[in-house]
């Protein structure tokens, strides 16, 4: 195997292993008849800026179950679809989900400034907070959640972002307890999530 191919396979293998680990943790956390099990190795401290220009850390989400999703405003379909599904779940939770919050962390800090996030998120549930920061701050958050993000060149000098599309369910102590299942009706997902609030 040539050194070039070997170098190309290393990040791909790391990405696949990370996905397998997260998938395993998510499946285990959502097995029926089990108490939620936290996975301490996913998540961690971050310091970012919200859509209003205010500094936000993981401590601002502590105290209640919350969701974390990585994406970007130029995302053509996965991000808006996921954010709409999350919005539908929040509505389906009713009064029980009143304190539920969602962190939408951009993986594209070069283009996603606070005002861009504010405009983009105005179409979704107001409990979704957009977060951005310097490339290093965003990279630290991505790494802490064992997520994946990579810039992919496109035509005419433009680019898009490949990224993890998992919606993390975090407990009140900022520990990962599972992945939100959005492959079923919002009311069913909300009923499952309500058990963790």
Short mmCIF file of N, CA and C in Angstrom, two decimals:
data_model
loop_
_atom_site.label_atom_id
_atom_site.label_comp_id
_atom_site.label_asym_id
_atom_site.label_seq_id
_atom_site.Cartn_x
_atom_site.Cartn_y
_atom_site.Cartn_z
N UNK A 1 0.85 -1.19 0.00
CA UNK A 1 0.00 0.00 0.00
C UNK A 1 0.89 1.25 0.00
N UNK A 2 0.58 2.19 -0.87
CA UNK A 2 1.42 3.38 -0.99
C UNK A 2 1.25 4.28 0.23
N UNK A 3 2.28 5.09 0.57
CA UNK A 3 2.18 6.01 1.71
C UNK A 3 1.03 7.00 1.56
N UNK A 4 0.72 7.42 0.33
CA UNK A 4 -0.38 8.37 0.10
C UNK A 4 -1.72 7.75 0.47
N UNK A 5 -1.93 6.52 0.04
CA UNK A 5 -3.19 5.84 0.37
C UNK A 5 -3.28 5.60 1.87
N UNK A 6 -2.15 5.19 2.46
CA UNK A 6 -2.14 4.95 3.90
C UNK A 6 -2.49 6.21 4.67
N UNK A 7 -1.92 7.36 4.26
CA UNK A 7 -2.24 8.64 4.94
C UNK A 7 -3.70 9.01 4.77
N UNK A 8 -4.28 8.71 3.63
CA UNK A 8 -5.69 9.03 3.38
C UNK A 8 -6.61 8.14 4.20
N UNK A 9 -6.17 6.90 4.47
CA UNK A 9 -7.03 5.97 5.21
C UNK A 9 -7.06 6.24 6.70
N UNK A 10 -6.02 6.86 7.25
CA UNK A 10 -5.96 7.08 8.71
C UNK A 10 -7.12 7.94 9.20
N UNK A 11 -7.38 9.15 8.61
CA UNK A 11 -8.52 9.93 9.12
C UNK A 11 -9.86 9.25 8.87
N UNK A 12 -9.98 8.52 7.75
CA UNK A 12 -11.22 7.81 7.47
C UNK A 12 -11.48 6.74 8.51
N UNK A 13 -10.43 5.98 8.86
CA UNK A 13 -10.56 4.94 9.88
C UNK A 13 -10.92 5.54 11.23
N UNK A 14 -10.29 6.67 11.59
CA UNK A 14 -10.60 7.34 12.86
C UNK A 14 -12.06 7.79 12.88
N UNK A 15 -12.55 8.32 11.77
CA UNK A 15 -13.94 8.76 11.67
C UNK A 15 -14.89 7.59 11.84
N UNK A 16 -14.62 6.49 11.13
CA UNK A 16 -15.49 5.31 11.21
C UNK A 16 -15.50 4.73 12.62
N UNK A 17 -14.34 4.65 13.26
CA UNK A 17 -14.29 4.13 14.63
C UNK A 17 -15.06 5.04 15.59
N UNK A 18 -14.95 6.36 15.39
CA UNK A 18 -15.72 7.29 16.22
C UNK A 18 -17.21 7.09 16.06
N UNK A 19 -17.66 6.91 14.80
CA UNK A 19 -19.08 6.68 14.56
C UNK A 19 -19.56 5.38 15.18
N UNK A 20 -18.74 4.34 15.07
CA UNK A 20 -19.11 3.05 15.67
C UNK A 20 -19.25 3.19 17.18
N UNK A 21 -18.32 3.91 17.80
CA UNK A 21 -18.39 4.12 19.25
C UNK A 21 -19.63 4.88 19.66
N UNK A 22 -19.94 5.96 18.94
CA UNK A 22 -21.14 6.75 19.25
C UNK A 22 -22.40 5.94 19.00
N UNK A 23 -22.43 5.19 17.90
CA UNK A 23 -23.61 4.38 17.60
C UNK A 23 -23.83 3.34 18.69
N UNK A 24 -22.74 2.71 19.13
CA UNK A 24 -22.86 1.71 20.20
C UNK A 24 -23.38 2.33 21.49
N UNK A 25 -22.86 3.50 21.83
CA UNK A 25 -23.32 4.17 23.05
C UNK A 25 -24.79 4.57 22.92
N UNK A 26 -25.17 5.03 21.73
CA UNK A 26 -26.56 5.44 21.51
C UNK A 26 -27.51 4.25 21.61
N UNK A 27 -27.15 3.14 20.97
CA UNK A 27 -28.00 1.94 21.01
C UNK A 27 -28.13 1.45 22.45
N UNK A 28 -27.01 1.40 23.16
CA UNK A 28 -27.05 0.92 24.54
C UNK A 28 -27.92 1.83 25.41
N UNK A 29 -27.80 3.13 25.21
CA UNK A 29 -28.56 4.08 26.04
C UNK A 29 -30.05 3.98 25.80
N UNK A 30 -30.46 3.54 24.59
CA UNK A 30 -31.88 3.50 24.28
C UNK A 30 -32.48 2.10 24.34
N UNK A 31 -31.73 1.15 24.89
CA UNK A 31 -32.30 -0.17 25.08
C UNK A 31 -33.46 -0.09 26.08
N UNK A 32 -34.58 -0.77 25.83
CA UNK A 32 -35.70 -0.72 26.76
C UNK A 32 -35.36 -1.38 28.10
N UNK A 33 -36.12 -1.00 29.11
CA UNK A 33 -36.01 -1.60 30.44
C UNK A 33 -34.66 -1.34 31.11
N UNK A 34 -33.98 -0.28 30.72
CA UNK A 34 -32.72 0.05 31.36
C UNK A 34 -32.75 1.51 31.79
N UNK A 35 -32.10 1.76 32.89
CA UNK A 35 -31.96 3.15 33.32
C UNK A 35 -30.96 3.83 32.40
N UNK A 36 -31.12 5.15 32.14
CA UNK A 36 -30.17 5.85 31.30
C UNK A 36 -28.75 5.74 31.85
N UNK A 37 -27.82 5.46 30.97
CA UNK A 37 -26.43 5.37 31.36
C UNK A 37 -25.65 6.50 30.72
N UNK A 38 -24.97 7.29 31.49
CA UNK A 38 -24.20 8.41 30.95
C UNK A 38 -22.86 7.93 30.42
N UNK A 39 -22.42 8.55 29.35
CA UNK A 39 -21.12 8.27 28.78
C UNK A 39 -20.27 9.52 28.95
N UNK A 40 -19.41 9.51 29.95
CA UNK A 40 -18.67 10.71 30.33
C UNK A 40 -17.67 11.16 29.28
N UNK A 41 -17.26 10.28 28.37
CA UNK A 41 -16.22 10.64 27.42
C UNK A 41 -16.73 11.44 26.23
N UNK A 42 -18.02 11.70 26.14
CA UNK A 42 -18.59 12.49 25.06
C UNK A 42 -19.10 13.80 25.64
N UNK A 43 -18.66 14.91 25.07
CA UNK A 43 -19.03 16.22 25.59
C UNK A 43 -17.84 16.86 26.28
N UNK A 44 -18.11 17.87 27.06
CA UNK A 44 -17.01 18.52 27.77
C UNK A 44 -17.11 20.03 27.68
N UNK A 45 -16.11 20.71 28.23
CA UNK A 45 -16.16 22.16 28.26
C UNK A 45 -16.04 22.80 26.88
N UNK A 46 -16.75 23.89 26.69
CA UNK A 46 -16.57 24.71 25.49
C UNK A 46 -16.89 26.16 25.84
N UNK A 47 -16.36 27.06 25.08
CA UNK A 47 -16.65 28.49 25.22
C UNK A 47 -16.87 29.04 23.83
N UNK A 48 -18.12 29.40 23.53
CA UNK A 48 -18.50 29.86 22.20
C UNK A 48 -19.35 31.13 22.33
N UNK A 49 -19.82 31.64 21.22
CA UNK A 49 -20.63 32.87 21.21
C UNK A 49 -21.97 32.53 20.58
N UNK A 50 -23.07 33.00 21.21
CA UNK A 50 -24.39 32.70 20.65
C UNK A 50 -24.79 33.71 19.57
N UNK A 51 -26.01 33.56 19.06
CA UNK A 51 -26.46 34.39 17.95
C UNK A 51 -26.67 35.85 18.36
N UNK A 52 -26.64 36.13 19.65
CA UNK A 52 -26.75 37.51 20.13
C UNK A 52 -25.40 38.09 20.54
N UNK A 53 -24.32 37.33 20.29
CA UNK A 53 -22.99 37.82 20.61
C UNK A 53 -22.57 37.59 22.05
N UNK A 54 -23.36 36.81 22.80
CA UNK A 54 -23.05 36.54 24.20
C UNK A 54 -22.20 35.27 24.33
N UNK A 55 -21.20 35.31 25.21
CA UNK A 55 -20.38 34.13 25.46
C UNK A 55 -21.20 33.08 26.19
N UNK A 56 -21.13 31.86 25.68
CA UNK A 56 -21.89 30.73 26.23
C UNK A 56 -20.93 29.57 26.45
N UNK A 57 -21.08 28.90 27.59
CA UNK A 57 -20.29 27.70 27.86
C UNK A 57 -21.23 26.53 28.11
N UNK A 58 -20.66 25.36 28.27
CA UNK A 58 -21.48 24.18 28.56
C UNK A 58 -22.24 24.34 29.86
N UNK A 59 -21.74 25.18 30.77
CA UNK A 59 -22.41 25.39 32.07
C UNK A 59 -23.78 26.05 31.90
N UNK A 60 -23.95 26.81 30.80
CA UNK A 60 -25.24 27.45 30.55
C UNK A 60 -26.33 26.43 30.21
N UNK A 61 -25.92 25.22 29.85
CA UNK A 61 -26.89 24.18 29.52
C UNK A 61 -27.07 23.16 30.66
N UNK A 62 -26.26 23.29 31.70
CA UNK A 62 -26.32 22.35 32.82
C UNK A 62 -27.62 22.54 33.60
N UNK A 63 -28.00 21.51 34.31
CA UNK A 63 -29.18 21.59 35.17
C UNK A 63 -30.41 20.95 34.58
N UNK A 64 -30.39 20.67 33.29
CA UNK A 64 -31.55 20.04 32.65
C UNK A 64 -31.08 19.27 31.43
N UNK A 65 -31.84 18.26 31.05
CA UNK A 65 -31.55 17.52 29.82
C UNK A 65 -31.59 18.49 28.65
N UNK A 66 -30.65 18.36 27.74
CA UNK A 66 -30.61 19.24 26.57
C UNK A 66 -30.05 18.49 25.38
N UNK A 67 -30.15 19.10 24.22
CA UNK A 67 -29.69 18.49 22.98
C UNK A 67 -28.55 19.30 22.39
N UNK A 68 -27.66 18.62 21.66
CA UNK A 68 -26.56 19.27 20.96
C UNK A 68 -26.52 18.72 19.54
N UNK A 69 -26.41 19.64 18.58
CA UNK A 69 -26.35 19.24 17.17
C UNK A 69 -25.31 20.09 16.46
N UNK A 70 -24.45 19.45 15.67
CA UNK A 70 -23.44 20.16 14.89
C UNK A 70 -23.93 20.31 13.45
N UNK A 71 -23.78 21.52 12.89
CA UNK A 71 -24.21 21.76 11.52
C UNK A 71 -23.68 23.09 11.03
N UNK A 72 -24.30 23.61 9.98
CA UNK A 72 -23.87 24.92 9.46
C UNK A 72 -24.99 25.52 8.61
N UNK A 73 -24.99 26.83 8.48
CA UNK A 73 -26.11 27.52 7.84
C UNK A 73 -26.17 27.32 6.33
N UNK A 74 -25.07 26.95 5.70
CA UNK A 74 -25.07 26.71 4.26
C UNK A 74 -25.38 25.25 3.92
N UNK A 75 -25.74 24.48 4.91
CA UNK A 75 -26.06 23.05 4.74
C UNK A 75 -27.32 22.95 3.87
N UNK A 76 -27.25 22.19 2.76
CA UNK A 76 -28.39 22.18 1.83
C UNK A 76 -29.62 21.43 2.31
N UNK A 77 -29.46 20.35 3.06
CA UNK A 77 -30.66 19.60 3.42
C UNK A 77 -30.64 18.96 4.81
N UNK A 78 -29.54 18.32 5.21
CA UNK A 78 -29.52 17.60 6.48
C UNK A 78 -29.79 18.53 7.66
N UNK A 79 -29.12 19.66 7.71
CA UNK A 79 -29.26 20.56 8.87
C UNK A 79 -30.66 21.16 8.98
N UNK A 80 -31.21 21.76 7.91
CA UNK A 80 -32.56 22.31 8.07
C UNK A 80 -33.60 21.24 8.37
N UNK A 81 -33.43 20.07 7.76
CA UNK A 81 -34.38 18.99 8.04
C UNK A 81 -34.29 18.56 9.50
N UNK A 82 -33.07 18.38 9.99
CA UNK A 82 -32.89 17.96 11.39
C UNK A 82 -33.40 19.02 12.35
N UNK A 83 -33.10 20.28 12.08
CA UNK A 83 -33.56 21.35 12.97
C UNK A 83 -35.09 21.44 12.98
N UNK A 84 -35.73 21.19 11.84
CA UNK A 84 -37.19 21.19 11.83
C UNK A 84 -37.73 20.00 12.61
N UNK A 85 -37.10 18.84 12.46
CA UNK A 85 -37.53 17.66 13.23
C UNK A 85 -37.36 17.90 14.72
N UNK A 86 -36.24 18.49 15.12
CA UNK A 86 -36.02 18.81 16.54
C UNK A 86 -37.07 19.80 17.02
N UNK A 87 -37.38 20.80 16.20
CA UNK A 87 -38.42 21.77 16.57
C UNK A 87 -39.76 21.08 16.78
N UNK A 88 -40.09 20.12 15.91
CA UNK A 88 -41.35 19.38 16.04
C UNK A 88 -41.38 18.56 17.33
N UNK A 89 -40.23 17.98 17.69
CA UNK A 89 -40.15 17.20 18.93
C UNK A 89 -40.33 18.12 20.13
N UNK A 90 -39.73 19.29 20.09
CA UNK A 90 -39.87 20.24 21.21
C UNK A 90 -41.33 20.64 21.40
N UNK A 91 -42.02 20.87 20.30
CA UNK A 91 -43.45 21.21 20.39
C UNK A 91 -44.23 20.02 20.95
N UNK A 92 -43.92 18.82 20.48
CA UNK A 92 -44.63 17.61 20.92
C UNK A 92 -44.40 17.32 22.40
N UNK A 93 -43.29 17.80 22.96
CA UNK A 93 -43.03 17.59 24.40
C UNK A 93 -44.03 18.35 25.26
N UNK A 94 -44.62 19.41 24.72
CA UNK A 94 -45.58 20.21 25.48
C UNK A 94 -44.94 20.85 26.69
N UNK A 95 -45.72 21.03 27.78
CA UNK A 95 -45.20 21.71 28.97
C UNK A 95 -43.98 21.04 29.58
N UNK A 96 -43.86 19.71 29.41
CA UNK A 96 -42.73 19.00 30.00
C UNK A 96 -41.41 19.45 29.39
N UNK A 97 -41.45 19.92 28.15
CA UNK A 97 -40.23 20.34 27.48
C UNK A 97 -39.97 21.83 27.53
N UNK A 98 -40.68 22.52 28.42
CA UNK A 98 -40.55 23.98 28.48
C UNK A 98 -39.11 24.43 28.74
N UNK A 99 -38.39 23.69 29.57
CA UNK A 99 -37.02 24.08 29.92
C UNK A 99 -35.98 23.45 28.98
N UNK A 100 -36.43 22.64 28.03
CA UNK A 100 -35.51 21.98 27.11
C UNK A 100 -34.81 23.00 26.24
N UNK A 101 -33.50 22.84 26.10
CA UNK A 101 -32.72 23.72 25.23
C UNK A 101 -31.91 22.89 24.26
N UNK A 102 -31.56 23.53 23.16
CA UNK A 102 -30.79 22.86 22.11
C UNK A 102 -29.63 23.77 21.72
N UNK A 103 -28.44 23.19 21.66
CA UNK A 103 -27.25 23.91 21.17
C UNK A 103 -27.00 23.48 19.73
N UNK A 104 -27.08 24.43 18.82
CA UNK A 104 -26.73 24.19 17.41
C UNK A 104 -25.35 24.80 17.20
N UNK A 105 -24.33 23.94 17.18
CA UNK A 105 -22.94 24.40 17.09
C UNK A 105 -22.48 24.33 15.65
N UNK A 106 -22.12 25.47 15.09
CA UNK A 106 -21.67 25.47 13.70
C UNK A 106 -20.33 24.77 13.56
N UNK A 107 -20.17 24.11 12.42
CA UNK A 107 -18.87 23.53 12.07
C UNK A 107 -18.19 24.40 11.00
N UNK A 108 -18.79 25.56 10.73
CA UNK A 108 -18.31 26.47 9.68
C UNK A 108 -18.16 27.88 10.24
N UNK A 109 -17.26 28.07 11.21
CA UNK A 109 -17.15 29.40 11.84
C UNK A 109 -16.67 30.50 10.89
N UNK A 110 -16.06 30.12 9.77
CA UNK A 110 -15.61 31.14 8.81
C UNK A 110 -16.78 31.90 8.21
N UNK A 111 -17.90 31.21 7.98
CA UNK A 111 -19.07 31.86 7.37
C UNK A 111 -20.19 32.13 8.36
N UNK A 112 -20.24 31.35 9.44
CA UNK A 112 -21.37 31.47 10.37
C UNK A 112 -21.05 32.41 11.52
N UNK A 113 -21.32 33.68 11.30
CA UNK A 113 -21.15 34.69 12.35
C UNK A 113 -22.43 34.70 13.19
N UNK A 114 -22.40 35.33 14.35
CA UNK A 114 -23.61 35.35 15.18
C UNK A 114 -24.85 35.82 14.44
N UNK A 115 -24.74 36.90 13.66
CA UNK A 115 -25.92 37.42 12.96
C UNK A 115 -26.43 36.45 11.90
N UNK A 116 -25.51 35.65 11.30
CA UNK A 116 -25.93 34.64 10.32
C UNK A 116 -26.74 33.54 11.00
N UNK A 117 -26.27 33.13 12.19
CA UNK A 117 -26.99 32.11 12.95
C UNK A 117 -28.36 32.62 13.38
N UNK A 118 -28.41 33.89 13.77
CA UNK A 118 -29.69 34.46 14.23
C UNK A 118 -30.73 34.44 13.10
N UNK A 119 -30.31 34.86 11.92
CA UNK A 119 -31.23 34.85 10.77
C UNK A 119 -31.65 33.42 10.43
N UNK A 120 -30.69 32.53 10.39
CA UNK A 120 -30.96 31.14 10.01
C UNK A 120 -31.91 30.46 11.00
N UNK A 121 -31.67 30.65 12.28
CA UNK A 121 -32.46 29.96 13.30
C UNK A 121 -33.83 30.58 13.54
N UNK A 122 -34.10 31.73 12.94
CA UNK A 122 -35.41 32.37 13.13
C UNK A 122 -36.54 31.52 12.57
N UNK A 123 -36.22 30.56 11.72
CA UNK A 123 -37.24 29.68 11.13
C UNK A 123 -37.56 28.47 12.01
N UNK A 124 -36.83 28.32 13.11
CA UNK A 124 -36.98 27.13 13.94
C UNK A 124 -37.39 27.51 15.36
N UNK A 125 -37.57 26.51 16.22
CA UNK A 125 -37.99 26.74 17.60
C UNK A 125 -37.01 27.67 18.32
N UNK A 126 -37.54 28.65 19.06
CA UNK A 126 -36.66 29.62 19.74
C UNK A 126 -35.80 29.02 20.85
N UNK A 127 -36.07 27.78 21.23
CA UNK A 127 -35.23 27.14 22.25
C UNK A 127 -33.91 26.63 21.68
N UNK A 128 -33.73 26.78 20.36
CA UNK A 128 -32.49 26.38 19.71
C UNK A 128 -31.54 27.58 19.71
N UNK A 129 -30.38 27.40 20.35
CA UNK A 129 -29.37 28.45 20.44
C UNK A 129 -28.24 28.16 19.46
N UNK A 130 -27.94 29.11 18.61
CA UNK A 130 -26.84 28.97 17.67
C UNK A 130 -25.53 29.36 18.32
N UNK A 131 -24.49 28.58 18.11
CA UNK A 131 -23.19 28.84 18.72
C UNK A 131 -22.09 28.82 17.67
N UNK A 132 -21.19 29.81 17.75
CA UNK A 132 -20.04 29.88 16.87
C UNK A 132 -18.84 30.35 17.68
N UNK A 133 -17.73 30.56 17.02
CA UNK A 133 -16.53 31.00 17.71
C UNK A 133 -15.37 31.00 16.75
N UNK A 134 -14.17 31.04 17.25
CA UNK A 134 -12.99 30.95 16.40
C UNK A 134 -12.88 29.52 15.89
N UNK A 135 -12.14 29.32 14.80
CA UNK A 135 -11.95 27.94 14.33
C UNK A 135 -11.40 27.01 15.42
N UNK A 136 -10.51 27.51 16.26
CA UNK A 136 -9.96 26.67 17.33
C UNK A 136 -11.02 26.33 18.38
N UNK A 137 -11.87 27.30 18.73
CA UNK A 137 -12.92 27.04 19.72
C UNK A 137 -13.92 26.02 19.19
N UNK A 138 -14.29 26.17 17.93
CA UNK A 138 -15.24 25.23 17.33
C UNK A 138 -14.62 23.84 17.22
N UNK A 139 -13.35 23.79 16.80
CA UNK A 139 -12.66 22.50 16.69
C UNK A 139 -12.59 21.80 18.04
N UNK A 140 -12.40 22.56 19.12
CA UNK A 140 -12.35 21.97 20.46
C UNK A 140 -13.71 21.37 20.84
N UNK A 141 -14.80 22.06 20.49
CA UNK A 141 -16.14 21.54 20.78
C UNK A 141 -16.41 20.28 19.97
N UNK A 142 -16.05 20.30 18.70
CA UNK A 142 -16.22 19.13 17.84
C UNK A 142 -15.46 17.94 18.42
N UNK A 143 -14.23 18.18 18.82
CA UNK A 143 -13.41 17.11 19.39
C UNK A 143 -14.00 16.59 20.70
N UNK A 144 -14.47 17.50 21.56
CA UNK A 144 -15.03 17.10 22.84
C UNK A 144 -16.24 16.18 22.70
N UNK A 145 -17.02 16.40 21.65
CA UNK A 145 -18.21 15.57 21.43
C UNK A 145 -17.93 14.38 20.52
N UNK A 146 -16.65 14.19 20.21
CA UNK A 146 -16.24 13.09 19.32
C UNK A 146 -16.99 13.16 18.00
N UNK A 147 -17.24 14.36 17.56
CA UNK A 147 -17.91 14.58 16.29
C UNK A 147 -16.86 14.67 15.18
N UNK A 148 -17.34 14.88 13.98
CA UNK A 148 -16.48 14.95 12.81
C UNK A 148 -16.90 16.13 11.97
N UNK A 149 -15.93 16.91 11.49
CA UNK A 149 -16.23 18.02 10.58
C UNK A 149 -15.03 18.21 9.66
N UNK A 150 -15.32 18.38 8.38
CA UNK A 150 -14.24 18.56 7.41
C UNK A 150 -14.71 19.43 6.26
N UNK A 151 -13.88 20.40 5.89
CA UNK A 151 -14.18 21.27 4.75
C UNK A 151 -13.92 20.49 3.47
N UNK A 152 -14.89 20.57 2.54
CA UNK A 152 -14.77 19.87 1.26
C UNK A 152 -14.88 20.90 0.14
N UNK A 153 -13.82 21.06 -0.65
CA UNK A 153 -13.86 22.03 -1.75
C UNK A 153 -14.98 21.70 -2.74
N UNK A 154 -15.60 22.77 -3.26
CA UNK A 154 -16.64 22.62 -4.28
C UNK A 154 -16.23 23.43 -5.51
N UNK A 155 -17.11 23.54 -6.47
CA UNK A 155 -16.81 24.27 -7.69
C UNK A 155 -16.64 25.77 -7.42
N UNK A 156 -15.93 26.44 -8.30
CA UNK A 156 -15.76 27.89 -8.26
C UNK A 156 -15.16 28.40 -6.96
N UNK A 157 -14.32 27.60 -6.32
CA UNK A 157 -13.65 28.04 -5.10
C UNK A 157 -14.51 28.00 -3.86
N UNK A 158 -15.75 27.57 -3.97
CA UNK A 158 -16.64 27.46 -2.81
C UNK A 158 -16.31 26.17 -2.05
N UNK A 159 -17.02 25.92 -0.96
CA UNK A 159 -16.81 24.69 -0.22
C UNK A 159 -18.08 24.33 0.54
N UNK A 160 -18.14 23.10 0.97
CA UNK A 160 -19.20 22.65 1.86
C UNK A 160 -18.53 21.96 3.04
N UNK A 161 -19.33 21.51 4.00
CA UNK A 161 -18.79 20.86 5.19
C UNK A 161 -19.40 19.47 5.34
N UNK A 162 -18.54 18.47 5.50
CA UNK A 162 -19.00 17.16 5.95
C UNK A 162 -18.99 17.19 7.46
N UNK A 163 -20.01 16.61 8.10
CA UNK A 163 -20.05 16.66 9.56
C UNK A 163 -20.94 15.56 10.13
N UNK A 164 -20.74 15.28 11.39
CA UNK A 164 -21.58 14.34 12.12
C UNK A 164 -23.00 14.91 12.20
N UNK A 165 -23.99 14.07 11.91
CA UNK A 165 -25.38 14.53 11.92
C UNK A 165 -26.16 13.98 13.12
N UNK A 166 -25.45 13.50 14.13
CA UNK A 166 -26.08 12.96 15.33
C UNK A 166 -26.63 14.09 16.20
N UNK A 167 -27.82 13.89 16.77
CA UNK A 167 -28.36 14.82 17.76
C UNK A 167 -28.10 14.19 19.13
N UNK A 168 -27.19 14.81 19.88
CA UNK A 168 -26.78 14.28 21.17
C UNK A 168 -27.81 14.64 22.24
N UNK A 169 -28.16 13.67 23.08
CA UNK A 169 -28.98 13.93 24.26
C UNK A 169 -28.03 13.96 25.46
N UNK A 170 -28.00 15.12 26.13
CA UNK A 170 -27.10 15.31 27.26
C UNK A 170 -27.93 15.48 28.53
N UNK A 171 -27.46 14.94 29.64
CA UNK A 171 -28.20 15.10 30.88
C UNK A 171 -27.86 16.44 31.55
N UNK A 172 -28.45 16.68 32.71
CA UNK A 172 -28.25 17.94 33.41
C UNK A 172 -26.85 18.17 33.91
N UNK A 173 -26.01 17.12 33.85
CA UNK A 173 -24.60 17.26 34.24
C UNK A 173 -23.69 17.24 33.02
N UNK A 174 -24.30 17.52 31.85
CA UNK A 174 -23.57 17.59 30.58
C UNK A 174 -22.91 16.27 30.20
N UNK A 175 -23.58 15.16 30.54
CA UNK A 175 -23.08 13.85 30.15
C UNK A 175 -23.96 13.28 29.04
N UNK A 176 -23.33 12.64 28.08
CA UNK A 176 -24.03 12.04 26.95
C UNK A 176 -24.83 10.82 27.42
N UNK A 177 -26.13 10.81 27.11
CA UNK A 177 -26.95 9.67 27.51
C UNK A 177 -27.63 8.98 26.34
N UNK A 178 -27.41 9.47 25.14
CA UNK A 178 -28.00 8.80 23.98
C UNK A 178 -28.08 9.73 22.78
N UNK A 179 -28.61 9.18 21.70
CA UNK A 179 -28.83 9.96 20.48
C UNK A 179 -30.33 10.06 20.25
N UNK A 180 -30.77 11.21 19.80
CA UNK A 180 -32.19 11.42 19.55
C UNK A 180 -32.58 10.68 18.27
N UNK A 181 -33.60 9.83 18.36
CA UNK A 181 -34.07 9.07 17.20
C UNK A 181 -35.10 9.90 16.45
N UNK A 182 -34.71 10.42 15.29
CA UNK A 182 -35.62 11.25 14.50
C UNK A 182 -36.21 10.49 13.32
N UNK A 183 -36.07 9.15 13.33
CA UNK A 183 -36.58 8.33 12.24
C UNK A 183 -38.00 7.82 12.52
N UNK A 184 -38.70 8.50 13.39
CA UNK A 184 -40.08 8.12 13.70
C UNK A 184 -40.87 9.40 13.95
N UNK A 185 -42.19 9.32 14.11
CA UNK A 185 -42.99 10.53 14.32
C UNK A 185 -42.53 11.33 15.55
N UNK A 186 -42.70 12.64 15.47
CA UNK A 186 -42.23 13.54 16.53
C UNK A 186 -42.81 13.19 17.89
N UNK A 187 -44.08 12.78 17.93
CA UNK A 187 -44.68 12.49 19.23
C UNK A 187 -44.06 11.26 19.88
N UNK A 188 -43.67 10.28 19.06
CA UNK A 188 -43.01 9.09 19.61
C UNK A 188 -41.61 9.43 20.13
N UNK A 189 -40.88 10.24 19.37
CA UNK A 189 -39.56 10.67 19.80
C UNK A 189 -39.67 11.50 21.08
N UNK A 190 -40.68 12.36 21.13
CA UNK A 190 -40.90 13.21 22.31
C UNK A 190 -41.22 12.35 23.53
N UNK A 191 -42.02 11.30 23.35
CA UNK A 191 -42.38 10.43 24.47
C UNK A 191 -41.15 9.75 25.04
N UNK A 192 -40.23 9.31 24.15
CA UNK A 192 -38.99 8.67 24.60
C UNK A 192 -38.09 9.69 25.31
N UNK A 193 -38.01 10.88 24.72
CA UNK A 193 -37.16 11.93 25.32
C UNK A 193 -37.70 12.37 26.67
N UNK A 194 -39.02 12.39 26.81
CA UNK A 194 -39.64 12.83 28.06
C UNK A 194 -39.23 11.98 29.24
N UNK A 195 -38.85 10.71 29.00
CA UNK A 195 -38.42 9.84 30.07
C UNK A 195 -37.08 10.28 30.64
N UNK A 196 -36.36 11.11 29.89
CA UNK A 196 -35.01 11.53 30.30
C UNK A 196 -34.99 12.95 30.85
N UNK A 197 -36.14 13.59 30.89
CA UNK A 197 -36.20 14.97 31.39
C UNK A 197 -36.41 14.96 32.90
#
